[in-house]
Amino acid sequence: MRSAMTSCCGASTVGRQGWSPNCAVIALYVFVFCIILPICCRNCYFSIYYNQELHLGGASPSAYARKVNNERIVQAEAFFSSQKRDLHLPRTTKDVEMVIGFVTIKRRGEIKDGGEYEPRYLLQTVAGLLQEKLPETTHVIICNVETDPSLHTDAVFLSEFLTVASRYSKHGAAKPPGHLQDKEREDYLFCLNQSLTYNPKYVLLLEDDSLVVPGALDVLDYVIDNKIEEGRLSFEPSKTLAKLYSPLSLQRDFYSDKQSRIFRNMLELLSIGLLGGSLLRILYFPVFVGIRENSNQRLFDRYFVASFVCCVLAALAVSRPHLLELRRLSKQLYMILKANDCCTQAILYHKEIAEAIVSQFEKGLVPDWYPIDAGLDHLAEKLGIAHVCVEPNLFTHIGMYSALHEGENVYLKDFS
């Protein structure tokens, strides 16, 4: 046993004189990759250590997603029950700074066992938003785009608290909505138009399955005041379209087609390696070597290189979406990056941009076969709009049933 330790670590430096650099590096890698990361990352979906069986407790992904959704429904019902007498927000507001609009339709989903499930996203997302500190200059509107608005019972219930605008009459649509993709685009523009009637400076348009992250509105105010309107970034505030949710799968390390994002991600990895390597280098002597007068500075540098590589590999193993969560420690740590070409769950528009987008769509300058998210990306490039995103996300996507695609559509990563 002693001979094995001698051959591996060098016995001349083990014991009272401290550990050799080889032993220190082996101990570091074993501790990080075999003990710390497997324990901390077993429930992190994008980590290489993710264990679905342990995370879901033996349940199927769809059953687990419904369980989590049901818990949020109970919490939302309890919130409105406790606030029913006091939660009467103003229906009209003067000098509106921001309008927050929800595009919503009654969701219907089929379960694999043949039953039906009503996810009730709108109730959850509105409850989450109203628990935030809404400024008096913020107005909330719900856009009920169900062809028979009375069927959307949650929207009808919420009309007691908030402004609800229905696209169709209570007797149903005057004409068939056509292709679902066309209806989705028209519904989105309807809500954007309804929000603009209050003459706000900004419009935050949400899909009904976009759940606010606690404290996100405070972060959003900081981002608007200190990063967008002060002009510290290379775009004009009046030409800004900011996505507040991006799929976690698109936030991964090098899974982007945007060169600027890849470059930023490489800088993040480099920073993690330098910071982590420096901290481990500082800890090297007291932990592994002990107090020695004749330390070998060359071996010390070798340990720094090993520590740098260890931190970079650990960051890749954890995956960037989970590392971004550390930035929630302070609103000053949130970043604005070039946005990926996807998704409309939560987008912040400056008034001028919102008006230009509505005008361009109404003039038919966007190809009919474009879905709404592709159309927005097309217009952003055509009109010279700053197409950015805020990371980490200020909203989460809780949807497991798509109004555009029939049936059940579960993405477990959104429930991780």
XYZ file of C-alpha atoms in Angstrom:
416
model
C 0.000 0.000 0.000
C 2.796 2.340 0.902
C 4.617 1.477 -2.335
C 1.489 2.296 -4.326
C 1.220 5.691 -2.681
C 4.894 6.257 -3.357
C 4.596 5.483 -7.041
C 1.431 7.580 -7.470
C 2.172 10.647 -5.412
C 5.829 10.527 -4.540
C 6.369 9.442 -0.962
C 9.130 11.946 -0.386
C 6.551 14.708 -0.176
C 3.707 12.843 1.531
C 3.372 13.103 5.282
C 4.727 15.849 7.393
C 6.134 17.705 4.412
C 2.759 17.825 2.639
C 1.342 16.339 -0.547
C 3.047 16.286 -3.921
C 1.433 18.268 -6.757
C 0.415 15.011 -8.497
C -1.436 13.846 -5.396
C -3.056 17.239 -4.978
C -4.322 17.240 -8.572
C -5.681 13.687 -8.314
C -7.413 14.535 -5.034
C -8.904 17.695 -6.567
C -10.319 15.919 -9.634
C -11.720 13.017 -7.615
C -13.332 15.387 -5.115
C -14.885 17.621 -7.800
C -15.982 15.102 -10.436
C -16.768 12.079 -8.276
C -18.233 13.654 -5.132
C -19.292 17.314 -5.375
C -20.784 17.496 -8.895
C -22.703 14.178 -8.786
C -24.381 15.299 -5.539
C -25.134 18.880 -6.620
C -26.151 18.223 -10.237
C -28.258 15.078 -10.095
C -31.434 17.165 -10.690
C -29.902 19.546 -13.252
C -31.388 18.548 -16.594
C -28.526 19.697 -18.841
C -25.760 18.407 -16.590
C -23.986 15.177 -17.509
C -24.844 14.009 -13.987
C -28.615 14.349 -14.406
C -30.488 11.285 -13.173
C -34.082 11.225 -14.374
C -35.052 8.251 -12.228
C -33.980 9.997 -9.018
C -35.378 13.355 -10.079
C -38.836 12.086 -10.989
C -39.066 9.518 -8.230
C -40.021 6.793 -10.709
C -42.859 8.806 -12.296
C -43.160 9.333 -16.039
C -42.168 12.788 -17.348
C -45.773 13.675 -18.221
C -47.098 12.546 -14.822
C -44.372 14.510 -13.062
C -45.123 17.617 -15.131
C -48.831 17.400 -14.270
C -48.002 16.955 -10.577
C -45.892 20.131 -10.573
C -48.587 21.964 -12.546
C -51.327 20.875 -10.119
C -49.317 22.198 -7.184
C -49.066 25.602 -8.852
C -52.818 25.601 -9.565
C -53.556 25.018 -5.869
C -51.219 27.866 -4.917
C -52.851 30.217 -7.449
C -56.349 29.371 -6.233
C -55.268 29.997 -2.649
C -53.802 33.364 -3.639
C -56.967 34.610 -5.323
C -59.113 33.225 -2.533
C -57.139 35.145 0.085
C -56.999 38.336 -2.006
C -60.516 38.336 -3.400
C -61.707 41.336 -1.373
C -58.576 43.451 -1.610
C -57.162 42.715 -5.072
C -59.098 45.171 -7.232
C -56.637 46.777 -9.615
C -57.579 49.939 -11.584
C -59.175 49.288 -14.977
C -57.799 52.503 -16.506
C -54.624 54.337 -15.695
C -53.236 57.721 -16.674
C -49.603 58.169 -17.664
C -49.037 54.457 -18.192
C -45.340 53.592 -18.297
C -45.758 49.909 -19.143
C -48.585 47.629 -20.211
C -48.266 43.920 -19.426
C -50.466 41.894 -21.740
C -51.320 38.181 -21.615
C -52.278 36.401 -24.842
C -54.451 33.515 -23.716
C -56.647 30.752 -25.055
C -58.349 27.866 -23.304
C -55.855 25.016 -23.328
C -57.015 21.478 -23.932
C -54.725 18.498 -23.570
C -55.051 14.781 -23.996
C -53.377 12.379 -21.593
C -51.918 9.098 -22.793
C -54.472 7.144 -20.781
C -57.241 8.686 -22.869
C -58.425 11.330 -20.433
C -58.389 15.116 -20.700
C -56.428 17.567 -18.602
C -56.953 21.300 -18.169
C -53.599 22.899 -17.228
C -55.026 26.354 -16.317
C -51.836 28.236 -17.130
C -53.419 31.699 -17.108
C -54.538 31.435 -13.484
C -51.000 30.499 -12.433
C -49.150 33.121 -14.441
C -51.448 36.000 -13.480
C -51.250 35.000 -9.811
C -47.461 34.971 -10.063
C -47.396 38.419 -11.658
C -49.797 39.994 -9.152
C -47.604 38.794 -6.289
C -44.851 41.029 -7.643
C -44.723 44.714 -6.697
C -46.459 46.334 -9.665
C -45.835 50.100 -9.992
C -48.872 52.340 -10.235
C -47.828 53.229 -13.778
C -48.133 49.590 -14.894
C -51.385 48.322 -16.374
C -52.213 44.628 -16.854
C -54.519 43.413 -19.600
C -55.668 39.893 -20.501
C -56.376 39.241 -24.182
C -58.898 36.414 -24.407
C -58.542 35.078 -27.955
C -60.763 32.019 -27.494
C -63.284 31.903 -30.358
C -66.016 31.585 -27.739
C -64.630 33.740 -24.891
C -67.141 32.418 -22.350
C -65.511 28.981 -22.575
C -62.271 30.366 -21.135
C -63.496 30.222 -17.550
C -60.238 31.432 -15.983
C -60.243 34.569 -18.151
C -63.872 35.185 -17.169
C -62.967 34.753 -13.489
C -59.975 37.100 -13.757
C -62.115 39.832 -15.339
C -63.190 40.556 -11.755
C -59.669 41.768 -11.025
C -58.151 42.891 -14.338
C -59.044 44.324 -17.726
C -59.985 41.552 -20.157
C -60.231 42.230 -23.898
C -61.919 39.524 -26.010
C -61.103 39.272 -29.665
C -64.338 37.480 -30.528
C -67.907 38.091 -29.424
C -69.557 35.976 -26.763
C -71.508 34.227 -29.524
C -68.309 32.902 -31.068
C -66.105 33.868 -33.979
C -67.758 35.645 -36.878
C -65.742 33.501 -39.261
C -63.525 30.428 -38.945
C -60.030 31.372 -37.761
C -58.348 29.550 -40.646
C -55.003 27.869 -40.110
C -53.974 27.729 -36.465
C -50.639 29.351 -37.286
C -52.462 32.310 -38.885
C -54.732 32.600 -35.852
C -51.760 32.576 -33.498
C -50.154 35.463 -35.399
C -53.400 37.464 -35.562
C -54.114 36.854 -31.864
C -50.653 38.086 -30.913
C -51.038 41.269 -32.978
C -54.493 41.836 -31.498
C -53.056 41.846 -27.984
C -50.154 44.058 -29.022
C -52.653 46.529 -30.495
C -54.829 46.419 -27.370
C -51.788 47.160 -25.209
C -50.832 50.149 -27.353
C -54.233 51.788 -26.790
C -53.004 52.844 -23.324
C -50.127 54.787 -24.940
C -47.400 53.165 -22.798
C -43.689 53.660 -23.205
C -43.106 49.892 -23.102
C -45.247 46.845 -23.768
C -44.420 43.535 -22.124
C -46.326 40.873 -24.040
C -46.588 37.434 -22.436
C -48.034 34.141 -23.527
C -50.283 32.646 -20.872
C -47.778 29.904 -19.976
C -44.987 32.360 -19.080
C -44.494 32.364 -15.314
C -42.601 35.273 -13.798
C -39.465 34.514 -11.787
C -39.833 36.044 -8.284
C -38.233 39.484 -8.266
C -38.041 39.637 -12.065
C -39.935 42.916 -12.441
C -37.464 44.652 -10.146
C -34.639 43.283 -12.291
C -36.470 44.423 -15.432
C -36.770 47.968 -14.081
C -33.035 47.955 -13.375
C -32.220 46.639 -16.856
C -34.418 49.274 -18.523
C -33.102 52.169 -16.429
C -29.414 51.247 -16.330
C -28.700 49.245 -19.467
C -31.257 50.181 -22.101
C -32.228 53.801 -21.535
C -28.794 55.061 -20.470
C -27.423 54.030 -23.848
C -24.504 52.039 -22.472
C -25.144 49.378 -25.103
C -24.754 49.733 -28.853
C -28.428 50.310 -29.681
C -31.071 52.981 -29.265
C -33.742 52.457 -26.586
C -36.492 53.287 -29.103
C -35.289 50.465 -31.347
C -35.243 47.676 -28.812
C -36.925 44.291 -28.726
C -35.834 42.328 -25.660
C -36.677 38.675 -25.114
C -37.069 37.879 -21.423
C -37.304 34.144 -21.969
C -35.133 31.911 -24.132
C -35.345 28.099 -24.113
C -32.685 26.689 -21.837
C -31.561 24.371 -24.614
C -30.525 27.458 -26.642
C -28.541 28.896 -23.736
C -26.137 25.989 -23.685
C -22.411 26.392 -24.088
C -21.788 26.217 -27.842
C -25.211 25.312 -29.236
C -25.822 28.672 -30.901
C -25.478 29.853 -34.482
C -24.744 33.390 -33.278
C -21.012 34.076 -33.466
C -21.233 36.870 -30.911
C -22.894 34.512 -28.416
C -20.288 31.802 -28.994
C -17.550 34.370 -28.363
C -19.259 35.524 -25.144
C -19.675 31.936 -24.005
C -15.981 31.276 -24.577
C -15.138 34.346 -22.518
C -17.416 33.045 -19.743
C -15.576 29.709 -19.739
C -12.204 31.493 -19.691
C -13.341 33.673 -16.783
C -14.569 30.656 -14.826
C -11.257 28.899 -15.385
C -9.168 31.912 -14.370
C -11.245 32.750 -11.296
C -11.566 29.150 -10.122
C -7.934 28.356 -10.888
C -6.755 31.411 -8.952
C -8.866 30.539 -5.897
C -7.641 26.932 -5.896
C -4.062 28.129 -6.298
C -4.459 30.338 -3.225
C -5.827 27.367 -1.259
C -3.132 24.973 -2.503
C -0.512 25.543 0.209
C -2.645 25.539 3.379
C -4.728 22.539 2.264
C -2.303 20.217 0.480
C 1.208 21.382 1.257
C 1.030 22.830 4.730
C 3.554 25.386 5.911
C 6.855 24.788 4.177
C 9.634 27.261 3.881
C 11.107 25.865 0.653
C 8.084 25.655 -1.625
C 8.576 24.942 -5.312
C 7.048 27.805 -7.294
C 7.260 25.838 -10.540
C 5.167 23.006 -9.139
C 2.782 25.609 -7.793
C 2.231 26.935 -11.357
C 1.624 23.413 -12.593
C -1.151 23.081 -10.031
C -2.710 26.332 -11.265
C -2.896 24.975 -14.825
C -4.513 21.765 -13.547
C -6.968 23.815 -11.497
C -7.822 26.004 -14.501
C -8.586 22.932 -16.629
C -10.587 21.401 -13.781
C -12.818 24.486 -13.475
C -13.428 24.671 -17.226
C -14.336 20.973 -17.409
C -16.581 21.324 -14.363
C -18.401 24.260 -15.991
C -18.986 22.204 -19.133
C -20.199 19.263 -17.045
C -22.680 21.430 -15.133
C -23.767 23.241 -18.357
C -24.287 26.946 -18.883
C -28.078 27.176 -18.201
C -27.503 26.021 -14.620
C -24.443 28.211 -14.097
C -26.501 31.228 -15.186
C -28.605 30.768 -12.053
C -25.673 32.108 -10.020
C -26.208 35.500 -11.660
C -29.539 35.815 -9.845
C -27.554 36.727 -6.719
C -27.615 40.355 -7.884
C -29.524 42.278 -10.539
C -26.235 43.890 -11.540
C -25.067 40.486 -12.818
C -27.825 40.069 -15.428
C -26.570 40.256 -19.012
C -27.953 41.564 -22.294
C -26.888 39.468 -25.278
C -27.877 39.089 -28.906
C -31.049 36.996 -28.943
C -31.486 33.611 -30.570
C -34.094 33.254 -33.308
C -36.882 31.710 -31.313
C -39.930 32.056 -29.217
C -42.422 34.681 -28.058
C -43.137 33.636 -24.463
C -42.050 36.985 -22.999
C -40.948 39.992 -25.069
C -40.447 43.619 -24.058
C -41.206 46.163 -26.802
C -40.538 49.842 -26.910
C -43.707 51.626 -28.038
C -42.212 52.756 -31.358
C -41.071 49.234 -32.184
C -44.439 47.729 -31.267
C -46.229 50.208 -33.544
C -43.819 49.516 -36.403
C -44.262 45.753 -36.043
C -48.061 45.975 -36.081
C -47.910 48.229 -39.138
C -45.564 45.900 -41.020
C -47.728 42.860 -40.345
C -50.921 44.699 -41.336
C -49.321 45.795 -44.602
C -48.544 42.167 -45.423
C -44.786 42.733 -45.488
C -44.167 39.485 -43.607
C -44.629 36.213 -45.537
C -47.901 34.493 -44.571
C -46.201 31.171 -43.913
C -43.992 32.691 -41.199
C -45.077 31.881 -37.636
C -45.166 34.860 -35.291
C -41.683 34.292 -33.835
C -40.064 33.921 -37.264
C -41.972 36.994 -38.453
C -40.659 39.054 -35.538
C -37.105 37.908 -36.215
C -37.565 38.798 -39.899
C -38.797 42.300 -39.036
C -36.043 42.844 -36.475
C -33.456 42.353 -39.197
C -35.420 44.310 -41.816
C -36.118 47.350 -39.610
C -32.754 47.426 -37.866
C -34.244 46.547 -34.483
C -31.877 45.633 -31.666
C -32.853 41.996 -31.164
C -31.536 41.209 -27.668
C -32.286 38.956 -24.707
C -31.807 39.137 -20.959
C -29.991 36.276 -19.226
C -30.751 34.537 -16.987
C -34.416 34.334 -17.947
C -36.897 36.593 -16.156
C -39.740 34.190 -17.009
C -40.051 30.413 -17.136
C -42.063 28.409 -19.644
C -44.508 26.101 -17.861
C -46.447 24.991 -20.947
C -46.787 21.307 -21.680
C -49.785 21.629 -23.993
C -49.478 23.632 -27.177
C -52.428 25.566 -28.557
C -50.749 25.394 -31.966
C -49.891 21.699 -31.963
C -52.499 19.163 -30.993
C -52.076 16.762 -28.095
C -49.589 16.577 -25.283
C -46.238 18.277 -25.768
C -44.037 17.781 -22.720
C -40.530 19.182 -22.441
C -39.098 17.963 -19.156
C -36.268 20.492 -19.255
C -38.815 23.210 -18.522
C -39.821 21.397 -15.314
C -36.287 20.679 -14.069
